Coordinates of C-alpha atoms and ligand atoms in Angstrom, one line a residue:
M20 CA 35.6 1.3 1.3
V21 CA 32.5 1.7 3.5
I22 CA 29.6 4.1 2.4
V23 CA 26.6 5.0 4.8
T24 CA 23.4 6.3 3.2
C25 CA 19.8 6.9 4.2
L26 CA 16.7 7.0 2.2
G27 CA 14.7 9.8 4.2
N28 CA 14.2 8.6 7.7
S29 CA 17.1 8.3 10.1
Q30 CA 19.3 10.9 8.6
K31 CA 20.9 12.2 11.9
I32 CA 21.7 8.3 12.9
A33 CA 23.1 7.7 9.5
K34 CA 25.6 10.7 9.5
G35 CA 26.5 9.9 13.1
I36 CA 27.3 6.2 12.1
A37 CA 29.3 7.4 9.1
R38 CA 31.3 9.7 11.3
R39 CA 31.9 7.0 14.1
L40 CA 33.1 4.5 11.3
K41 CA 35.2 7.0 9.5
A42 CA 33.2 6.0 6.6
K43 CA 31.9 8.2 3.6
Y44 CA 28.3 9.4 4.0
M45 CA 26.4 9.4 0.5
K46 CA 23.3 11.1 -0.3
T47 CA 20.7 9.0 -2.4
L48 CA 18.1 11.1 -4.2
V49 CA 14.6 9.3 -3.7
S50 CA 11.9 10.8 -5.8
T51 CA 8.9 9.8 -8.1
F52 CA 8.4 10.4 -11.5
P53 CA 5.1 12.4 -12.4
D54 CA 3.1 9.0 -12.7
G55 CA 4.2 8.1 -9.2
D56 CA 6.9 5.6 -10.2
R57 CA 9.8 5.5 -7.9
Y58 CA 13.3 7.1 -9.1
M59 CA 16.4 6.5 -7.1
K60 CA 20.0 7.7 -7.8
F61 CA 23.1 7.3 -5.9
S62 CA 25.5 10.1 -5.4
K63 CA 28.8 8.1 -5.4
K64 CA 30.0 5.0 -7.1
V65 CA 29.1 2.1 -5.1
K66 CA 31.0 -0.7 -7.1
G67 CA 33.1 -2.8 -5.1
Q68 CA 31.9 -0.9 -1.8
K69 CA 30.3 -2.0 1.4
I70 CA 27.0 0.0 1.6
I71 CA 25.4 0.4 4.8
I72 CA 21.8 1.8 4.3
V73 CA 20.2 3.4 7.5
Q74 CA 16.5 3.7 7.3
S75 CA 14.0 3.5 10.3
F76 CA 10.6 1.8 9.1
Q77 CA 8.7 4.8 10.8
P78 CA 7.5 7.2 9.4
N79 CA 5.9 5.6 6.2
P80 CA 6.6 2.0 6.7
Q81 CA 5.5 0.7 3.2
Q82 CA 7.7 3.4 1.3
S83 CA 10.6 3.0 3.9
L84 CA 10.6 -1.0 3.2
L85 CA 10.4 -0.5 -0.5
N86 CA 13.0 2.1 -0.5
V87 CA 15.4 -0.2 1.2
V88 CA 14.5 -3.0 -1.1
F89 CA 15.2 -0.7 -4.5
A90 CA 18.4 1.1 -3.0
A91 CA 19.9 -2.5 -1.9
T92 CA 18.9 -4.3 -5.0
G93 CA 20.0 -1.2 -7.2
A94 CA 23.3 -1.2 -5.4
K95 CA 24.1 -4.8 -5.8
Q96 CA 23.1 -4.3 -9.4
Q97 CA 25.7 -1.5 -9.8
G98 CA 28.2 -4.2 -8.2
A99 CA 28.3 -3.3 -4.5
R100 CA 30.3 -5.8 -2.4
S101 CA 27.8 -6.1 0.3
V102 CA 24.7 -4.3 1.6
V103 CA 23.9 -3.9 5.3
V104 CA 20.6 -2.6 6.3
C105 CA 20.3 -0.7 9.7
V106 CA 16.7 -0.5 10.5
P107 CA 16.4 1.2 13.9
Y108 CA 12.8 0.7 14.0
L109 CA 11.6 -2.6 12.3
A110 CA 7.9 -2.3 11.5
Y111 CA 5.4 -5.0 10.6
M112 CA 6.5 -7.3 13.5
R113 CA 3.6 -7.1 15.5
Q114 CA 1.7 -9.1 12.8
D115 CA 3.4 -12.4 13.6
K116 CA 0.4 -14.7 13.0
A117 CA -3.0 -14.8 11.3
F118 CA -5.2 -13.6 14.1
N119 CA -8.3 -14.0 11.9
P120 CA -8.8 -16.4 8.9
G121 CA -7.3 -14.7 5.7
E122 CA -4.9 -12.3 7.4
V123 CA -1.5 -12.0 5.5
I124 CA 1.4 -12.3 8.1
S125 CA 3.1 -9.0 7.1
S126 CA 6.3 -9.7 9.4
R127 CA 6.9 -12.7 7.1
V128 CA 6.4 -10.6 3.6
M129 CA 8.5 -7.8 5.1
A130 CA 11.3 -10.5 5.9
K131 CA 10.9 -12.3 2.7
L132 CA 11.7 -8.8 0.7
L133 CA 14.8 -8.1 2.8
N134 CA 16.0 -11.6 2.7
N135 CA 15.9 -11.4 -1.0
S136 CA 17.6 -8.0 -1.3
V137 CA 20.3 -7.4 1.6
D138 CA 23.2 -9.3 3.1
R139 CA 22.8 -8.4 6.7
L140 CA 20.5 -6.6 8.8
V141 CA 20.6 -4.9 12.2
T142 CA 17.7 -3.4 14.5
I143 CA 16.8 -2.4 17.9
D144 CA 14.3 -4.3 20.0
P145 CA 12.1 -5.9 17.1
H146 CA 8.9 -6.8 18.7
L147 CA 9.7 -10.6 19.2
H148 CA 6.6 -12.0 20.6
R149 CA 5.3 -15.2 19.2
Y150 CA 8.7 -15.6 17.3
R151 CA 11.4 -16.5 19.7
S152 CA 14.3 -15.3 17.5
M153 CA 14.9 -13.4 14.2
K154 CA 15.9 -16.5 12.7
E155 CA 12.2 -17.8 12.3
I156 CA 11.7 -15.3 9.5
F157 CA 15.1 -14.1 8.5
K158 CA 17.5 -16.2 6.4
I159 CA 20.2 -13.4 6.2
K160 CA 22.2 -12.5 9.5
A161 CA 19.5 -10.5 11.3
A162 CA 20.9 -9.0 14.7
N163 CA 18.5 -7.6 17.3
L164 CA 20.3 -5.3 19.6
C165 CA 18.8 -3.9 22.9
A166 CA 18.1 -0.4 24.4
N167 CA 17.9 -1.7 28.0
S168 CA 21.4 -0.5 29.0
L169 CA 20.9 3.0 27.7
I170 CA 17.2 3.1 29.2
G171 CA 18.6 1.7 32.6
A172 CA 21.3 4.4 32.7
Y173 CA 18.8 7.2 31.7
V174 CA 16.5 6.3 34.8
K175 CA 19.5 5.9 37.2
K176 CA 20.6 9.3 36.2
H177 CA 17.4 11.3 35.8
V178 CA 14.8 9.6 38.2
K179 CA 15.0 9.5 41.9
N180 CA 13.2 7.3 43.8
A181 CA 12.0 5.1 41.0
V182 CA 9.7 2.1 40.5
V183 CA 9.9 0.5 37.0
I184 CA 6.9 -1.1 35.5
G185 CA 6.0 -3.3 32.6
P186 CA 2.6 -2.6 31.3
D187 CA 2.2 -6.0 30.1
W188 CA 4.0 -9.6 30.5
E189 CA 5.9 -9.0 26.9
S190 CA 7.4 -5.9 28.2
Y191 CA 8.5 -7.4 31.6
Q192 CA 11.8 -8.5 29.7
W193 CA 12.6 -4.8 29.3
A194 CA 11.4 -3.5 32.4
E195 CA 13.2 -6.1 34.7
E196 CA 16.5 -5.4 33.2
V197 CA 16.2 -1.8 33.1
A198 CA 15.0 -1.8 37.0
S199 CA 18.0 -4.0 37.6
I200 CA 20.5 -1.6 35.8
A201 CA 18.9 1.4 37.3
G202 CA 19.1 -0.4 41.0
V203 CA 15.2 0.0 41.8
E204 CA 12.2 -2.3 42.2
C205 CA 10.1 -3.6 39.2
T206 CA 6.4 -5.0 38.8
V207 CA 4.6 -6.1 35.7
F208 CA 0.8 -5.3 35.1
E209 CA -1.5 -7.8 33.4
K210 CA -2.9 -6.1 30.3
T211 CA -6.4 -7.2 28.8
R212 CA -6.8 -5.7 25.4
Y213 CA -10.4 -5.2 24.2
S214 CA -9.5 -3.4 21.0
S215 CA -6.8 -1.2 19.6
K216 CA -8.2 1.6 21.7
K217 CA -9.4 -0.2 24.8
V218 CA -7.1 -1.6 27.4
S219 CA -7.2 -2.3 31.1
E220 CA -4.4 -3.1 33.6
K221 CA -4.2 -5.1 36.8
M222 CA -0.8 -5.5 39.2
L223 CA 0.5 -9.1 39.4
K224 CA 3.6 -8.7 41.8
Q225 CA 2.8 -6.4 44.5
V226 CA 5.1 -3.3 44.8
D227 CA 4.6 -0.3 47.1
M228 CA 4.0 2.6 44.7
K229 CA 3.0 5.4 47.2
G230 CA 5.2 8.3 47.0
K231 CA 7.5 6.7 44.2
N232 CA 8.5 8.2 40.7
V233 CA 7.0 5.5 38.4
V234 CA 8.6 4.7 35.3
I235 CA 6.7 2.5 32.7
V236 CA 8.9 1.2 30.0
D237 CA 7.5 -0.5 26.9
D238 CA 9.0 -1.5 23.7
I239 CA 6.4 0.2 21.4
I240 CA 4.1 3.4 22.3
S241 CA 1.7 3.5 19.4
T242 CA -1.7 5.0 20.4
G243 CA -0.7 5.4 23.9
H244 CA -3.6 3.4 25.4
T245 CA -1.3 0.7 27.3
I246 CA 0.8 3.3 28.8
A247 CA -2.2 5.6 29.6
E248 CA -4.1 2.6 31.5
A249 CA -0.9 1.7 33.2
S250 CA -0.5 5.2 34.5
K251 CA -4.0 5.4 35.9
K252 CA -3.2 2.3 37.7
A253 CA -0.2 3.7 39.0
K254 CA -1.6 6.7 40.3
S255 CA -4.6 4.7 42.0
L256 CA -1.9 2.9 43.8
G257 CA -0.6 6.4 45.1
A258 CA 2.3 6.9 42.5
K259 CA 3.9 10.5 43.1
S260 CA 4.7 10.8 39.4
V261 CA 4.5 8.9 36.1
M262 CA 7.1 9.0 33.3
A263 CA 6.8 7.0 30.0
I264 CA 9.7 5.3 28.2
G265 CA 9.3 3.8 25.1
V266 CA 12.0 2.4 22.8
H267 CA 10.1 3.0 19.7
G268 CA 7.7 6.1 20.0
L269 CA 5.2 5.7 17.3
F270 CA 2.6 8.1 18.9
V271 CA -0.1 7.7 16.5
L272 CA -3.2 9.6 16.8
D273 CA -3.6 11.7 19.9
A274 CA -1.2 9.4 21.9
I275 CA 0.6 12.1 23.8
K276 CA -2.4 13.8 24.9
L277 CA -4.2 10.8 25.9
M278 CA -1.3 9.8 28.1
K279 CA -0.8 13.3 29.6
K280 CA -4.5 13.1 30.5
A281 CA -3.9 9.8 32.2
G282 CA -1.3 11.5 34.3
V283 CA 2.0 10.8 32.7
S284 CA 4.1 13.8 33.3
K285 CA 6.9 13.1 30.8
V286 CA 7.4 10.9 27.7
V287 CA 10.7 9.9 26.6
S288 CA 11.6 7.9 23.4
T289 CA 14.8 6.7 21.8
N290 CA 15.7 7.9 18.6
T291 CA 14.9 4.9 16.7
I292 CA 11.9 6.9 15.5
S293 CA 12.6 10.7 15.2
H294 CA 10.3 12.5 17.4
K295 CA 10.5 15.6 19.8
T296 CA 10.3 13.1 22.7
N297 CA 13.8 11.5 21.9
G298 CA 16.1 11.6 24.9
I299 CA 18.1 8.4 24.2
D300 CA 20.4 8.0 21.5
V301 CA 20.9 4.7 19.8
T302 CA 23.7 5.7 17.4
G303 CA 26.6 4.4 19.3
M304 CA 25.1 1.0 19.7
L305 CA 24.5 0.5 16.2
S306 CA 27.8 1.9 15.3
D307 CA 29.5 -0.5 17.6
W308 CA 27.7 -3.6 15.9
L309 CA 28.2 -2.0 12.6
R310 CA 31.9 -1.6 13.0
K311 CA 32.3 -5.3 13.7
N312 CA 29.9 -6.6 10.9
Ligands
R5P20 C1 2.2 -4.6 22.6 O1 2.5 -5.8 22.5 C2 3.4 -3.6 22.7 O2 4.5 -4.1 23.4 C3 2.8 -2.5 23.0 O3 2.5 -2.5 24.4 C4 1.8 -2.0 22.3 O4 2.2 -1.8 21.0 C5 1.4 -0.5 22.7 O5 0.4 -0.1 21.6 P1 -0.5 1.2 22.2 O6 0.3 2.3 22.6 O7 -1.5 1.5 21.0 O8 -1.4 0.6 23.5

């Protein structure tokens, strides 16, 4: 039997996966003792079962990661046959090197904790920048699915007369495919980041934006500065409107306000992180992978 559970985040996706897989959905109680120690209790017998834990690592990345380690290790100790973790948004991937002496490479720490507690992992568009593949940090089978087909279909259906922009070189891999699925032109901006809150943009491949509905596509929207600067640039090049699509909408601080102020009229995200901007559902994509693995 297959049992699907979640640990606070991604409950809607977890229930959707259970329905599509015709699996049982199990509530897991996650709480703390008065001294702060973690308490966790499964509501079903997990012995002999395949357990799928669905847990986005936002919000609360620290707690989410540790909850997965606790649940997976606990399930194994109670005799679960296998434990698969489905992490729609995998945090920590951006610290993929020590940028300054003494920095801990948190992506490696996160991967080590998961390598030691789960059998398989699936995620969507992890921030693979300096790592070329998940194999560089994961010993377990770690699959990375891509939301481009869903985003491309969204653009095709909802945006007329569109041009797709990748706000930096890394995002070109998403932007180019999204544009080709939507059947529209694409360009990339060159981003210079001066600090976490200061970014500038310059267009590399020349594309006419006059009168176009520009769609900026990025894997992560965090503080919104990257999108805001790309939007200002697109507007200065004559864009009629600007929409931002992020696979993972973290939206920290005043990200939404900042992007709106910079001319972004609509922000859309996938539901890898639950947010009111969620307009693209990844449940089907994750279910298809989980059915086969
Ligand atoms: C960076 O490499 C990512 O692809 C995103 O462009 C970045 O994380 C966005 O961050 P922010 O919204 O804070 O500018």
